[in-house]
CSV table of C-alpha atoms in Angstrom, one decimal:
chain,number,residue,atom,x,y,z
A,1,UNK,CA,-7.7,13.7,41.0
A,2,UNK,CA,-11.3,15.6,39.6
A,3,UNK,CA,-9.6,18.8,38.3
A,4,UNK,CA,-11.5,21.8,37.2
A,5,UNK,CA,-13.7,21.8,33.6
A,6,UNK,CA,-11.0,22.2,31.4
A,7,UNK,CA,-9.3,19.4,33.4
A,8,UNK,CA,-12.3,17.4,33.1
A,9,UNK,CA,-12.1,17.9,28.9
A,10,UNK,CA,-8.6,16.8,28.9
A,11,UNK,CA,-9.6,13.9,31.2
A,12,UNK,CA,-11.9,12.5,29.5
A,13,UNK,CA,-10.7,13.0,26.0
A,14,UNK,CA,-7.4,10.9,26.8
A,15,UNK,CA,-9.2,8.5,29.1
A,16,UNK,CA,-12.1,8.2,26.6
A,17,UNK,CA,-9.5,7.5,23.6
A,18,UNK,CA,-7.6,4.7,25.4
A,19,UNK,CA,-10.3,3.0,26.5
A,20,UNK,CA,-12.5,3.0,23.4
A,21,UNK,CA,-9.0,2.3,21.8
A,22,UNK,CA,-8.2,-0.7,23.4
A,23,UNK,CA,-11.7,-1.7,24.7
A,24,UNK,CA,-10.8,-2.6,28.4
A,25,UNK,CA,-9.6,-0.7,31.2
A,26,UNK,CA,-6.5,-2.9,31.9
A,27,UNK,CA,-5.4,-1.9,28.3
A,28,UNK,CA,-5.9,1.8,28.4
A,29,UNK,CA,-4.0,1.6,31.6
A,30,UNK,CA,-1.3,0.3,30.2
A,31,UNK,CA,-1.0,2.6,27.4
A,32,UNK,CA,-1.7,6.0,30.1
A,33,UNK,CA,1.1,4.2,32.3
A,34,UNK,CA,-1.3,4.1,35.5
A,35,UNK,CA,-2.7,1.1,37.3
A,36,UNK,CA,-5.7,-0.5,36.5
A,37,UNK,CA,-7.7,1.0,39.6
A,38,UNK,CA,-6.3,4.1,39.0
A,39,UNK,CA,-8.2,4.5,35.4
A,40,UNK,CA,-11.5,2.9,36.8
A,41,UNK,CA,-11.4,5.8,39.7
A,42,UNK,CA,-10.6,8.2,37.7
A,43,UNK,CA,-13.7,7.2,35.5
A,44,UNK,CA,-15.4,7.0,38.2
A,45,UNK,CA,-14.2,10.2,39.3
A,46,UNK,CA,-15.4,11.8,35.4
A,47,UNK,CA,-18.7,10.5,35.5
A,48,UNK,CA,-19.6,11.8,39.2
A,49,UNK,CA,-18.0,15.1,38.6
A,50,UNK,CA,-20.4,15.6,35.4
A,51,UNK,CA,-23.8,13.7,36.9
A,52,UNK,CA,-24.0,11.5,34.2
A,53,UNK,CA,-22.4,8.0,32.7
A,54,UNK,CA,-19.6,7.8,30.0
A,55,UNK,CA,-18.9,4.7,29.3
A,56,UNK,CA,-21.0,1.1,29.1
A,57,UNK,CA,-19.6,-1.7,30.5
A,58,UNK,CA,-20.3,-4.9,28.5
A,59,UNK,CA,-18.4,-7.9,30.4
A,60,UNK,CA,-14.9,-7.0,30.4
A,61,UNK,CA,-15.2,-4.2,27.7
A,62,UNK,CA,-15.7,-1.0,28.5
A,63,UNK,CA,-17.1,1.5,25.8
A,64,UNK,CA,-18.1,4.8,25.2
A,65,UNK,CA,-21.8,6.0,25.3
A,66,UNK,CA,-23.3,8.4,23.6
A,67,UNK,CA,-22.7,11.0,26.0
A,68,UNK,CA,-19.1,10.1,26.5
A,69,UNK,CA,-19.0,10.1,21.8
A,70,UNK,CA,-20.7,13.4,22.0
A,71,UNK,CA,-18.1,15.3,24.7
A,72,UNK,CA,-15.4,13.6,23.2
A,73,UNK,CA,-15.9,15.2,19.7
A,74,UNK,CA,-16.7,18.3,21.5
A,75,UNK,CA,-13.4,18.7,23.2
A,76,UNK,CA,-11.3,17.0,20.7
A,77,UNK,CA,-10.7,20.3,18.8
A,78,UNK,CA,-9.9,22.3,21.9
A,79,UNK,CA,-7.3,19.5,23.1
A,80,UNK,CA,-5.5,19.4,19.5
A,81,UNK,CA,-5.2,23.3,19.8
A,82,UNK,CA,-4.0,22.5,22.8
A,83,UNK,CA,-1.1,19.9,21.8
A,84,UNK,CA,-0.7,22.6,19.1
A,85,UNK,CA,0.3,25.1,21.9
A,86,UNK,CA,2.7,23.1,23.7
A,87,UNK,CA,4.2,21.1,20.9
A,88,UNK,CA,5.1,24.7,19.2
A,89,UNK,CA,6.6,25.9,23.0
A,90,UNK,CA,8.6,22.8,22.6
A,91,UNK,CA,10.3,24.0,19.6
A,92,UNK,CA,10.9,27.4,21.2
A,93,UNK,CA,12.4,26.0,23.3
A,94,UNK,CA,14.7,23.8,21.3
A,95,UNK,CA,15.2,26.7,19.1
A,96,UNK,CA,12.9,26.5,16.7
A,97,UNK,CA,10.6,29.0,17.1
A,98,UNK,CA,7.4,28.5,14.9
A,99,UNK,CA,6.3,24.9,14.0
A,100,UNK,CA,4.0,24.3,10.5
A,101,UNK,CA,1.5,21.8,9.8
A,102,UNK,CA,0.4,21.1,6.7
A,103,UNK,CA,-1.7,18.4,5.1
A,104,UNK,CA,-1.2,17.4,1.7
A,105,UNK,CA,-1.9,14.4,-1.3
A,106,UNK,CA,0.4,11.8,-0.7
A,107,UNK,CA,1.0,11.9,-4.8
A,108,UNK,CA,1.8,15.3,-4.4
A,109,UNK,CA,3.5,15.1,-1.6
A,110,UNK,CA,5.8,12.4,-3.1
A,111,UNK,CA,6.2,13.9,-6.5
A,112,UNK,CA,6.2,17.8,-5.8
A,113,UNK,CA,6.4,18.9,-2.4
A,114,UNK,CA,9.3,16.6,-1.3
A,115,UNK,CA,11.9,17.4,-4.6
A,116,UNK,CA,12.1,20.6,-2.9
A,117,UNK,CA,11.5,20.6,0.5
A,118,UNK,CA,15.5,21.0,1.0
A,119,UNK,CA,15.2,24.3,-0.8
A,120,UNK,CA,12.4,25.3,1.1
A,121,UNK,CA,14.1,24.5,4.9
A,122,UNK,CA,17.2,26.2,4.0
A,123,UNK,CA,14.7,29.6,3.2
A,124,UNK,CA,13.1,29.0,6.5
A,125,UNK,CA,15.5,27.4,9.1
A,126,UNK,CA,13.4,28.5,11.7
A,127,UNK,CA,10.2,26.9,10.9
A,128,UNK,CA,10.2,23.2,12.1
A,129,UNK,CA,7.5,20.7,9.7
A,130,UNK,CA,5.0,18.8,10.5
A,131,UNK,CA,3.8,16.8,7.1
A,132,UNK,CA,0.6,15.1,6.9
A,133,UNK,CA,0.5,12.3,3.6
A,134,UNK,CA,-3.2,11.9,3.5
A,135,UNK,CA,-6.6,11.7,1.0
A,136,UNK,CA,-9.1,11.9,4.1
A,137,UNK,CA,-11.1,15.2,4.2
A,138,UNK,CA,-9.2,17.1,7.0
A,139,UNK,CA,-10.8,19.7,9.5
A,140,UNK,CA,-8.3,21.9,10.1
A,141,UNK,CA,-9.0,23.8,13.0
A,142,UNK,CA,-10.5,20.4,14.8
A,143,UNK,CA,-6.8,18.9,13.8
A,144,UNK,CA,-4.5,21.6,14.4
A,145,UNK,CA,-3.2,22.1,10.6
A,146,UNK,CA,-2.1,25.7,9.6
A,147,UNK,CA,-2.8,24.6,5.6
A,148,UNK,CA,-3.9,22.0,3.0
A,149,UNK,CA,-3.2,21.1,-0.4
A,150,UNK,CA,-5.7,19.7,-2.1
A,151,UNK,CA,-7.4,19.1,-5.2
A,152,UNK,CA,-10.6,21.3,-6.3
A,153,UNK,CA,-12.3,24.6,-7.0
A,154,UNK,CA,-13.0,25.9,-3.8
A,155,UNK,CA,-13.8,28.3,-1.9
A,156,UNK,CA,-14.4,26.1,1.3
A,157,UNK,CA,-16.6,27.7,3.9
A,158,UNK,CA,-14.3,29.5,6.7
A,159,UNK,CA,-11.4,28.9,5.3
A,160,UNK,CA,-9.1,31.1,3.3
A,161,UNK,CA,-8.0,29.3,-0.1
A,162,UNK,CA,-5.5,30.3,-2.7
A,163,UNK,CA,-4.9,27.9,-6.4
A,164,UNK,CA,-1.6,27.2,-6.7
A,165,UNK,CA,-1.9,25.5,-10.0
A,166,UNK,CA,-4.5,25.6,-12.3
A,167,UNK,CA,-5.9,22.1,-14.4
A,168,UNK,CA,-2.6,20.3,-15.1
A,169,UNK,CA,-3.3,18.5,-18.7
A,170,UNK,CA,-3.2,14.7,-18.5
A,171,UNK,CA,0.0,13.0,-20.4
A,172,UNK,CA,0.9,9.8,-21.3
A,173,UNK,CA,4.2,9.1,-19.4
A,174,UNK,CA,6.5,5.5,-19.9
A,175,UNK,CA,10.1,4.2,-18.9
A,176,UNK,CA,12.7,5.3,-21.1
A,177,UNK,CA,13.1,1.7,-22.8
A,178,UNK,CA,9.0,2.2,-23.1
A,179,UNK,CA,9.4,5.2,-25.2
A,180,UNK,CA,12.2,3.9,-27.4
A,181,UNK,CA,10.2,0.7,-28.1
A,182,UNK,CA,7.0,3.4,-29.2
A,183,UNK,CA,9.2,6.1,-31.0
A,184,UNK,CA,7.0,7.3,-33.7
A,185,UNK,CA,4.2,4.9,-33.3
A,186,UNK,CA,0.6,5.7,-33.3
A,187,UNK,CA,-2.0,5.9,-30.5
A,188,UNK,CA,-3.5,2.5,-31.7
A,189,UNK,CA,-0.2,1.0,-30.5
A,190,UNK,CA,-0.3,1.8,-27.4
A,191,UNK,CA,-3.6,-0.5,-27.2
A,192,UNK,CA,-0.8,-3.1,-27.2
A,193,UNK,CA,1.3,-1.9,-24.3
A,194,UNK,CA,0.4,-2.7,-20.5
A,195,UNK,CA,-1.3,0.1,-19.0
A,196,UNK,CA,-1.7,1.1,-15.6
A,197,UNK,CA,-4.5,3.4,-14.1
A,198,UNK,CA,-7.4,4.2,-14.3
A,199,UNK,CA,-9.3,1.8,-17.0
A,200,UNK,CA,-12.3,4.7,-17.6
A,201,UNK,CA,-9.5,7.6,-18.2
A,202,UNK,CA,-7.8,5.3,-20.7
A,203,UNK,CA,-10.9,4.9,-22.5
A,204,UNK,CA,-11.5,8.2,-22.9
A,205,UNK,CA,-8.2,8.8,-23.9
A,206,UNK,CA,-8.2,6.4,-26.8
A,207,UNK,CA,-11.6,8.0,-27.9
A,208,UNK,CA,-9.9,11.0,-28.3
A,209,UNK,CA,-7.6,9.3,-30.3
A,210,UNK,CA,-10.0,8.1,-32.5
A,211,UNK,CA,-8.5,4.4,-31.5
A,212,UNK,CA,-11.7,1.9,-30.6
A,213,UNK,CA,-10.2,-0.8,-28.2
A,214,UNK,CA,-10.7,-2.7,-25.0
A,215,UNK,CA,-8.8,-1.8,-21.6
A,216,UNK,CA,-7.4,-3.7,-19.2
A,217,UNK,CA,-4.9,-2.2,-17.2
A,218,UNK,CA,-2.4,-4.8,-15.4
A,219,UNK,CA,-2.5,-2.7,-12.7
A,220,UNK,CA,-4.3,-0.4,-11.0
A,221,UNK,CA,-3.2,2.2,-8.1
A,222,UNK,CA,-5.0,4.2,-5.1
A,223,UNK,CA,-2.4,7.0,-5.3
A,224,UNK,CA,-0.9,8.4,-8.5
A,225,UNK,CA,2.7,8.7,-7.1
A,226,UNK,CA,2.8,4.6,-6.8
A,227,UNK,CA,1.3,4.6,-10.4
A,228,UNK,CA,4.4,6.6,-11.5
A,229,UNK,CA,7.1,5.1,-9.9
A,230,UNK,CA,5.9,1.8,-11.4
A,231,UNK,CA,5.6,3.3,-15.1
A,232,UNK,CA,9.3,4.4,-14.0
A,233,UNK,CA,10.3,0.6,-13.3
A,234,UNK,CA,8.8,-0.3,-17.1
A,235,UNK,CA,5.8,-1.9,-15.6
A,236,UNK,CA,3.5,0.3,-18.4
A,237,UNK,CA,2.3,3.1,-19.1
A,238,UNK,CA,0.5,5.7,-17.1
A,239,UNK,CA,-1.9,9.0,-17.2
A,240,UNK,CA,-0.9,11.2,-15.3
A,241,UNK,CA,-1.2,15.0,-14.6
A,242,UNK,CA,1.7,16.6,-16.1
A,243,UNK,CA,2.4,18.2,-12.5
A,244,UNK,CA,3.2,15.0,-10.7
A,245,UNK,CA,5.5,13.7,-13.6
A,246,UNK,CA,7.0,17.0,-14.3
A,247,UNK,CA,10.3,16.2,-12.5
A,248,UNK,CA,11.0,12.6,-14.0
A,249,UNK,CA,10.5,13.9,-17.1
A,250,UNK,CA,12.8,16.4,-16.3
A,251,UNK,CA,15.4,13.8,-15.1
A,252,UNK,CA,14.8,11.3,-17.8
A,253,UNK,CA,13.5,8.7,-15.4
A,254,UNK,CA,10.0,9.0,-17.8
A,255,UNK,CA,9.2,10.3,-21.2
């Protein structure tokens, strides 16, 4: 079937996916549920329909040109509205009549958001989450999110932003059995502990200190809510933003 423009967009965007996805055609047919010829018409269908070619084939692969790149990213926004649309009359229909997506830090995520998320559904039993862990810069409107939380001074460019926190200090957190083992020792001691982060930040925290020594953490993390939990399993100490720790400290599972 050629369907209208619209039709065409959604067409192409979910044919154009599965096949530059899975590089040949018997493979995106596989993952759209339709035959083999089927997805070869209905490219052949796309291309006529706009005058112009989509894909190259190379062999057995199948890829997408730069014209079939180009309309992709062009309609890629529209289409995600458009899963927005029906995924939220979805929940009306299940009874949940508003849906949220939000993008957020996975550290944050792990360390703030999801302490008190209970709290926060049983305020709004009506709204129906969508979380998003992730560090990649996120276009919003392109990807169908309602909000971010993330880390800087803003403002962003056609976006509404509001600071939720301002510069959390950075502390020096450790196990329980950590902090016994320091109790009333001096900065140069912890030189002698295994350290985890962030070699540079240590550094410049033992400058501060007025303590001249050589880092080398034993271990080193991408995301600062793994670096906690391991400084909660007593495999060193950590610097970390007094935010992210704020509730094991709280608990007692770090000091």
């Amino acid at each position: 079937m050629i369907p209208g423009n619209s039709g065409v967009e959604a067409d192409v965007a979910q044919l154009a996916g599965a096949v530059a996805e899975s590089g040949n055609l018997r493979a995106a047919a596989d993952k759209l549920f339709l035959t083999h010829s089927a997805v070869s018409q209905q490219i052949k269908g796309l291309e006529e329909h706009l005058g112009f070619a989509l894909f190259d084939r190379r062999g057995r692969r199948v890829v997408l040109n730069a014209a079939g790149e180009a309309l992709l990213r062009s309609v890629q926004g529209a289409l995600a509205q458009l899963d927005d649309g029906v995924q939220a009359a979805g929940a009306a229909a299940a009874g949940s009549a508003q849906r949220l997506r939000v993008t957020v830090l996975p550290s944050f995520a792990q360390r703030w958001l999801m302490p008190r998320i209970v709290r926060w559904r049983e305020r709004h039993p009506g709204v129906a989450l969508e979380i998003d862990a992730s560090i990649r810069a996120v276009d919003l409107v392109r990807e169908g999110f309602h909000a971010a939380v993330r880390q800087g001074h803003g403002p962003w460019p056609g976006l509404s932003s509001q600071r939720l926190f301002g510069r959390p200090p950075m502390i020096v957190v450790g196990s329980p059995s950590a902090a016994r083992r320091l109790l009333g020792a001096q900065p140069e001691a912890l030189a002698r502990e295994p350290l985890l982060g962030d070699a540079d930040l240590w550094k410049a925290w033992f400058a501060a200190s007025g303590v001249k020594t050589q880092v080398t953490p034993v271990a080193v993390f991408n995301d600062a809510g793994l670096m906690l939990q391991a400084a909660e399993q007593s495999l060193g100490l950590s610097l970390s933003r007094e935010i992210l720790a704020a509730d094991a400290l709280i608990d007692g599972r770090l000091v």
